[in-house]
Amino acid sequence: AQSVTQLDSQVPVFEEAPVELRCNYSSSVSVYLFWYVQYPNQGLQLLLKYLSGSTLVKGINGFEAEFNKSQTSFHLRKPSVHISDTAEYFCAVSERNSWGKLQFGAGTQVVVTP
Amino acid sequence: EAQVTQNPRYLITVTGKKLTVTCSQNMNHEYMSWYRQDPGLGLRQIYYSMNVEVTDKGDVPEGYKVSRKEKRNFPLILESPSPNQTSLYFCASSLLGAPNEKLFFGSGTQLSVL
């Protein structure tokens, strides 16, 4: 079975600074990888996904993530954050042979301050 | 408007009193799923359904039941709620067989079991 670990529970960052959120996964088979964002009092929205192909994936709102198979990681980055990026971010993984079963990490709370 | 609708938004109940949280989607999605969100644990999958009359357990199915008699509806049933089921619940849906299609999430149901 797959599992996913988000290495930081909270990341404080200043406005216009870069941010990186770390995600590691484990699985015995090939996986699909996702990053979701949850704004206060809302459901989750998809930021980006890795299915196959290029290991650098670009998503909405200027976010990107890089799939590293050897390190089993899928870190999320943004070169310059805005106050509006304050939210909780979830990494998620599903195995290719049973993609209906989606496993989320514990989440990383990003707090952007002026 | 494409959406996943959960009801109720907030629910306070007592131990042992059966309850149902409804979930409905208007996008003709085959795949639907239930998650619970707890602080520090992220989202954990309870049950999912790949189509009508096809359901399967997620990571934390104990104490929950689901049914999928119609494509648009996927109710979550707690036959005998207990305080450890106090949580924020999310329903989600997507097209089947297409992991490149994003999950659409409902707005959540905050359940408190006293």
GROMACS .gro file of C-alpha atoms in nm:
model
  228
    1ALA     CA    1   0.000   0.000   0.000
    2GLN     CA    2   0.110   0.352  -0.066
    3SER     CA    3   0.187   0.619   0.193
    4VAL     CA    4   0.276   0.985   0.180
    5THR     CA    5   0.469   1.206   0.423
    6GLN     CA    6   0.468   1.583   0.428
    7LEU     CA    7   0.780   1.683   0.611
    8ASP     CA    8   0.667   2.023   0.739
    9SER     CA    9   0.347   2.084   0.928
   10GLN     CA   10   0.377   2.462   0.903
   11VAL     CA   11   0.582   2.691   0.681
   12PRO     CA   12   0.594   3.063   0.757
   13VAL     CA   13   0.708   3.276   0.465
   14PHE     CA   14   0.729   3.645   0.380
   15GLU     CA   15   0.539   3.790   0.088
   16GLU     CA   16   0.732   3.775  -0.242
   17ALA     CA   17   0.975   3.517  -0.101
   18PRO     CA   18   1.002   3.167  -0.250
   19VAL     CA   19   0.849   2.865  -0.081
   20GLU     CA   20   0.907   2.491  -0.104
   21LEU     CA   21   0.678   2.229   0.047
   22ARG     CA   22   0.825   1.884   0.080
   23CYS     CA   23   0.646   1.559   0.007
   24ASN     CA   24   0.783   1.205   0.010
   25TYR     CA   25   0.593   0.892  -0.081
   26SER     CA   26   0.640   0.518  -0.065
   27SER     CA   27   0.491   0.256  -0.292
   28SER     CA   28   0.591  -0.075  -0.443
   29VAL     CA   29   0.434   0.017  -0.778
   30SER     CA   30   0.415   0.320  -1.004
   31VAL     CA   31   0.209   0.607  -0.873
   32TYR     CA   32   0.016   0.918  -0.966
   33LEU     CA   33   0.097   1.226  -0.755
   34PHE     CA   34  -0.109   1.533  -0.674
   35TRP     CA   35  -0.096   1.858  -0.483
   36TYR     CA   36  -0.419   2.008  -0.350
   37VAL     CA   37  -0.482   2.339  -0.174
   38GLN     CA   38  -0.744   2.413   0.088
   39TYR     CA   39  -0.834   2.775   0.161
   40PRO     CA   40  -1.002   2.849   0.496
   41ASN     CA   41  -1.352   2.703   0.527
   42GLN     CA   42  -1.345   2.553   0.180
   43GLY     CA   43  -1.305   2.216   0.014
   44LEU     CA   44  -0.987   2.113  -0.167
   45GLN     CA   45  -0.881   2.231  -0.512
   46LEU     CA   46  -0.631   2.062  -0.741
   47LEU     CA   47  -0.308   2.259  -0.790
   48LEU     CA   48  -0.125   2.016  -1.015
   49LYS     CA   49  -0.075   1.649  -1.092
   50TYR     CA   50   0.196   1.415  -1.217
   51LEU     CA   51   0.077   1.122  -1.424
   52SER     CA   52   0.371   1.048  -1.654
   53GLY     CA   53   0.618   1.219  -1.884
   54SER     CA   54   0.806   1.532  -1.788
   55THR     CA   55   0.909   1.529  -1.424
   56LEU     CA   56   0.855   1.904  -1.388
   57VAL     CA   57   0.487   1.980  -1.360
   58LYS     CA   58   0.334   2.326  -1.372
   59GLY     CA   59   0.006   2.403  -1.205
   60ILE     CA   60  -0.226   2.690  -1.134
   61ASN     CA   61  -0.136   3.010  -0.950
   62GLY     CA   62   0.233   2.988  -1.040
   63PHE     CA   63   0.303   2.664  -0.855
   64GLU     CA   64   0.521   2.386  -0.990
   65ALA     CA   65   0.641   2.050  -0.860
   66GLU     CA   66   0.915   1.809  -0.953
   67PHE     CA   67   0.880   1.433  -0.947
   68ASN     CA   68   1.198   1.259  -0.835
   69LYS     CA   69   1.163   0.884  -0.866
   70SER     CA   70   1.499   0.796  -0.711
   71GLN     CA   71   1.422   1.003  -0.401
   72THR     CA   72   1.050   0.922  -0.409
   73SER     CA   73   0.970   1.288  -0.369
   74PHE     CA   74   0.726   1.538  -0.518
   75HIS     CA   75   0.815   1.878  -0.375
   76LEU     CA   76   0.599   2.183  -0.447
   77ARG     CA   77   0.754   2.523  -0.518
   78LYS     CA   78   0.654   2.879  -0.591
   79PRO     CA   79   0.919   3.144  -0.667
   80SER     CA   80   0.727   3.436  -0.515
   81VAL     CA   81   0.428   3.399  -0.283
   82HIS     CA   82   0.136   3.631  -0.222
   83ILE     CA   83  -0.071   3.688   0.088
   84SER     CA   84  -0.351   3.500  -0.091
   85ASP     CA   85  -0.137   3.183  -0.094
   86THR     CA   86  -0.200   3.144   0.279
   87ALA     CA   87  -0.370   2.804   0.293
   88GLU     CA   88  -0.318   2.440   0.375
   89TYR     CA   89  -0.150   2.227   0.109
   90PHE     CA   90  -0.191   1.852   0.073
   91CYS     CA   91   0.020   1.606  -0.120
   92ALA     CA   92  -0.164   1.295  -0.239
   93VAL     CA   93  -0.070   0.968  -0.407
   94SER     CA   94  -0.255   0.687  -0.578
   95GLU     CA   95  -0.117   0.366  -0.720
   96ARG     CA   96  -0.153   0.320  -1.093
   97ASN     CA   97  -0.321  -0.018  -1.058
   98SER     CA   98  -0.582   0.109  -0.812
   99TRP     CA   99  -0.612   0.479  -0.865
  100GLY     CA  100  -0.950   0.498  -0.691
  101LYS     CA  101  -0.773   0.471  -0.358
  102LEU     CA  102  -0.620   0.813  -0.296
  103GLN     CA  103  -0.398   0.876   0.007
  104PHE     CA  104  -0.334   1.226   0.140
  105GLY     CA  105  -0.050   1.357   0.351
  106ALA     CA  106  -0.112   1.532   0.682
  107GLY     CA  107  -0.093   1.874   0.521
  108THR     CA  108   0.138   2.177   0.537
  109GLN     CA  109  -0.001   2.505   0.660
  110VAL     CA  110   0.154   2.798   0.470
  111VAL     CA  111   0.129   3.135   0.640
  112VAL     CA  112   0.235   3.432   0.427
  113THR     CA  113   0.309   3.758   0.609
  114PRO     CA  114   0.383   4.104   0.467
  115GLU     CA  115  -2.301   2.506  -1.228
  116ALA     CA  116  -2.092   2.191  -1.179
  117GLN     CA  117  -2.083   2.106  -0.812
  118VAL     CA  118  -2.076   1.851  -0.536
  119THR     CA  119  -2.339   1.923  -0.271
  120GLN     CA  120  -2.319   1.793   0.081
  121ASN     CA  121  -2.585   1.823   0.348
  122PRO     CA  122  -2.594   1.921   0.621
  123ARG     CA  123  -2.309   2.169   0.655
  124TYR     CA  124  -2.304   2.132   1.033
  125LEU     CA  125  -2.442   1.850   1.246
  126ILE     CA  126  -2.441   1.793   1.621
  127THR     CA  127  -2.571   1.460   1.742
  128VAL     CA  128  -2.545   1.219   2.034
  129THR     CA  129  -2.375   0.884   2.063
  130GLY     CA  130  -2.570   0.601   1.905
  131LYS     CA  131  -2.821   0.805   1.707
  132LYS     CA  132  -2.811   0.696   1.343
  133LEU     CA  133  -2.740   0.969   1.090
  134THR     CA  134  -2.690   1.013   0.718
  135VAL     CA  135  -2.480   1.274   0.541
  136THR     CA  136  -2.591   1.320   0.185
  137CYS     CA  137  -2.370   1.386  -0.117
  138SER     CA  138  -2.491   1.464  -0.465
  139GLN     CA  139  -2.307   1.562  -0.785
  140ASN     CA  140  -2.447   1.701  -1.108
  141MET     CA  141  -2.154   1.619  -1.340
  142ASN     CA  142  -2.244   1.259  -1.429
  143HIS     CA  143  -1.925   1.140  -1.258
  144GLU     CA  144  -1.879   0.769  -1.209
  145TYR     CA  145  -1.629   0.798  -0.922
  146MET     CA  146  -1.729   0.927  -0.579
  147SER     CA  147  -1.548   0.914  -0.248
  148TRP     CA  148  -1.577   1.010   0.119
  149TYR     CA  149  -1.294   1.150   0.333
  150ARG     CA  150  -1.262   1.264   0.689
  151GLN     CA  151  -1.025   1.543   0.785
  152ASP     CA  152  -0.869   1.559   1.130
  153PRO     CA  153  -0.600   1.802   1.252
  154GLY     CA  154  -0.252   1.665   1.197
  155LEU     CA  155  -0.381   1.365   1.003
  156GLY     CA  156  -0.486   1.525   0.676
  157LEU     CA  157  -0.764   1.359   0.479
  158ARG     CA  158  -0.827   0.989   0.519
  159GLN     CA  159  -1.039   0.797   0.274
  160ILE     CA  160  -1.343   0.621   0.420
  161TYR     CA  161  -1.512   0.460   0.119
  162TYR     CA  162  -1.513   0.509  -0.255
  163SER     CA  163  -1.731   0.403  -0.543
  164MET     CA  164  -1.627   0.343  -0.901
  165ASN     CA  165  -1.987   0.329  -1.029
  166VAL     CA  166  -2.344   0.244  -0.935
  167GLU     CA  167  -2.357  -0.055  -0.698
  168VAL     CA  168  -1.974  -0.068  -0.685
  169THR     CA  169  -1.818   0.042  -0.357
  170ASP     CA  170  -1.492  -0.033  -0.180
  171LYS     CA  171  -1.325   0.041   0.150
  172GLY     CA  172  -1.072   0.316   0.195
  173ASP     CA  173  -0.829   0.341   0.483
  174VAL     CA  174  -1.076   0.407   0.769
  175PRO     CA  175  -1.411   0.236   0.689
  176GLU     CA  176  -1.492   0.112   1.042
  177GLY     CA  177  -1.817   0.255   1.174
  178TYR     CA  178  -1.936   0.382   0.836
  179LYS     CA  179  -2.160   0.252   0.559
  180VAL     CA  180  -2.223   0.379   0.208
  181SER     CA  181  -2.454   0.299  -0.077
  182ARG     CA  182  -2.453   0.390  -0.445
  183LYS     CA  183  -2.797   0.319  -0.587
  184GLU     CA  184  -2.792   0.615  -0.822
  185LYS     CA  185  -2.502   0.767  -1.010
  186ARG     CA  186  -2.545   1.114  -0.866
  187ASN     CA  187  -2.583   1.024  -0.496
  188PHE     CA  188  -2.341   0.870  -0.248
  189PRO     CA  189  -2.470   0.898   0.110
  190LEU     CA  190  -2.251   0.830   0.413
  191ILE     CA  191  -2.428   0.646   0.694
  192LEU     CA  192  -2.323   0.628   1.056
  193GLU     CA  193  -2.536   0.355   1.213
  194SER     CA  194  -2.420   0.419   1.570
  195PRO     CA  195  -2.203   0.732   1.587
  196SER     CA  196  -1.934   0.761   1.852
  197PRO     CA  197  -1.734   1.063   1.972
  198ASN     CA  198  -1.425   0.949   1.777
  199GLN     CA  199  -1.623   1.010   1.459
  200THR     CA  200  -1.633   1.382   1.534
  201SER     CA  201  -1.461   1.523   1.228
  202LEU     CA  202  -1.489   1.729   0.909
  203TYR     CA  203  -1.619   1.514   0.625
  204PHE     CA  204  -1.573   1.574   0.253
  205CYS     CA  205  -1.736   1.410  -0.043
  206ALA     CA  206  -1.562   1.420  -0.383
  207SER     CA  207  -1.629   1.303  -0.736
  208SER     CA  208  -1.454   1.267  -1.070
  209LEU     CA  209  -1.477   1.090  -1.403
  210LEU     CA  210  -1.391   0.721  -1.391
  211GLY     CA  211  -1.076   0.577  -1.542
  212ALA     CA  212  -0.925   0.919  -1.578
  213PRO     CA  213  -0.678   1.003  -1.308
  214ASN     CA  214  -0.594   1.312  -1.508
  215GLU     CA  215  -0.937   1.443  -1.424
  216LYS     CA  216  -0.938   1.634  -1.099
  217LEU     CA  217  -1.147   1.554  -0.798
  218PHE     CA  218  -1.433   1.792  -0.730
  219PHE     CA  219  -1.486   1.840  -0.357
  220GLY     CA  220  -1.795   1.939  -0.165
  221SER     CA  221  -1.786   2.217   0.095
  222GLY     CA  222  -1.766   1.976   0.386
  223THR     CA  223  -1.981   1.860   0.676
  224GLN     CA  224  -1.866   1.936   1.029
  225LEU     CA  225  -1.994   1.656   1.253
  226SER     CA  226  -1.985   1.663   1.631
  227VAL     CA  227  -2.085   1.350   1.824
  228LEU     CA  228  -2.147   1.414   2.193
   0.00000   0.00000   0.00000
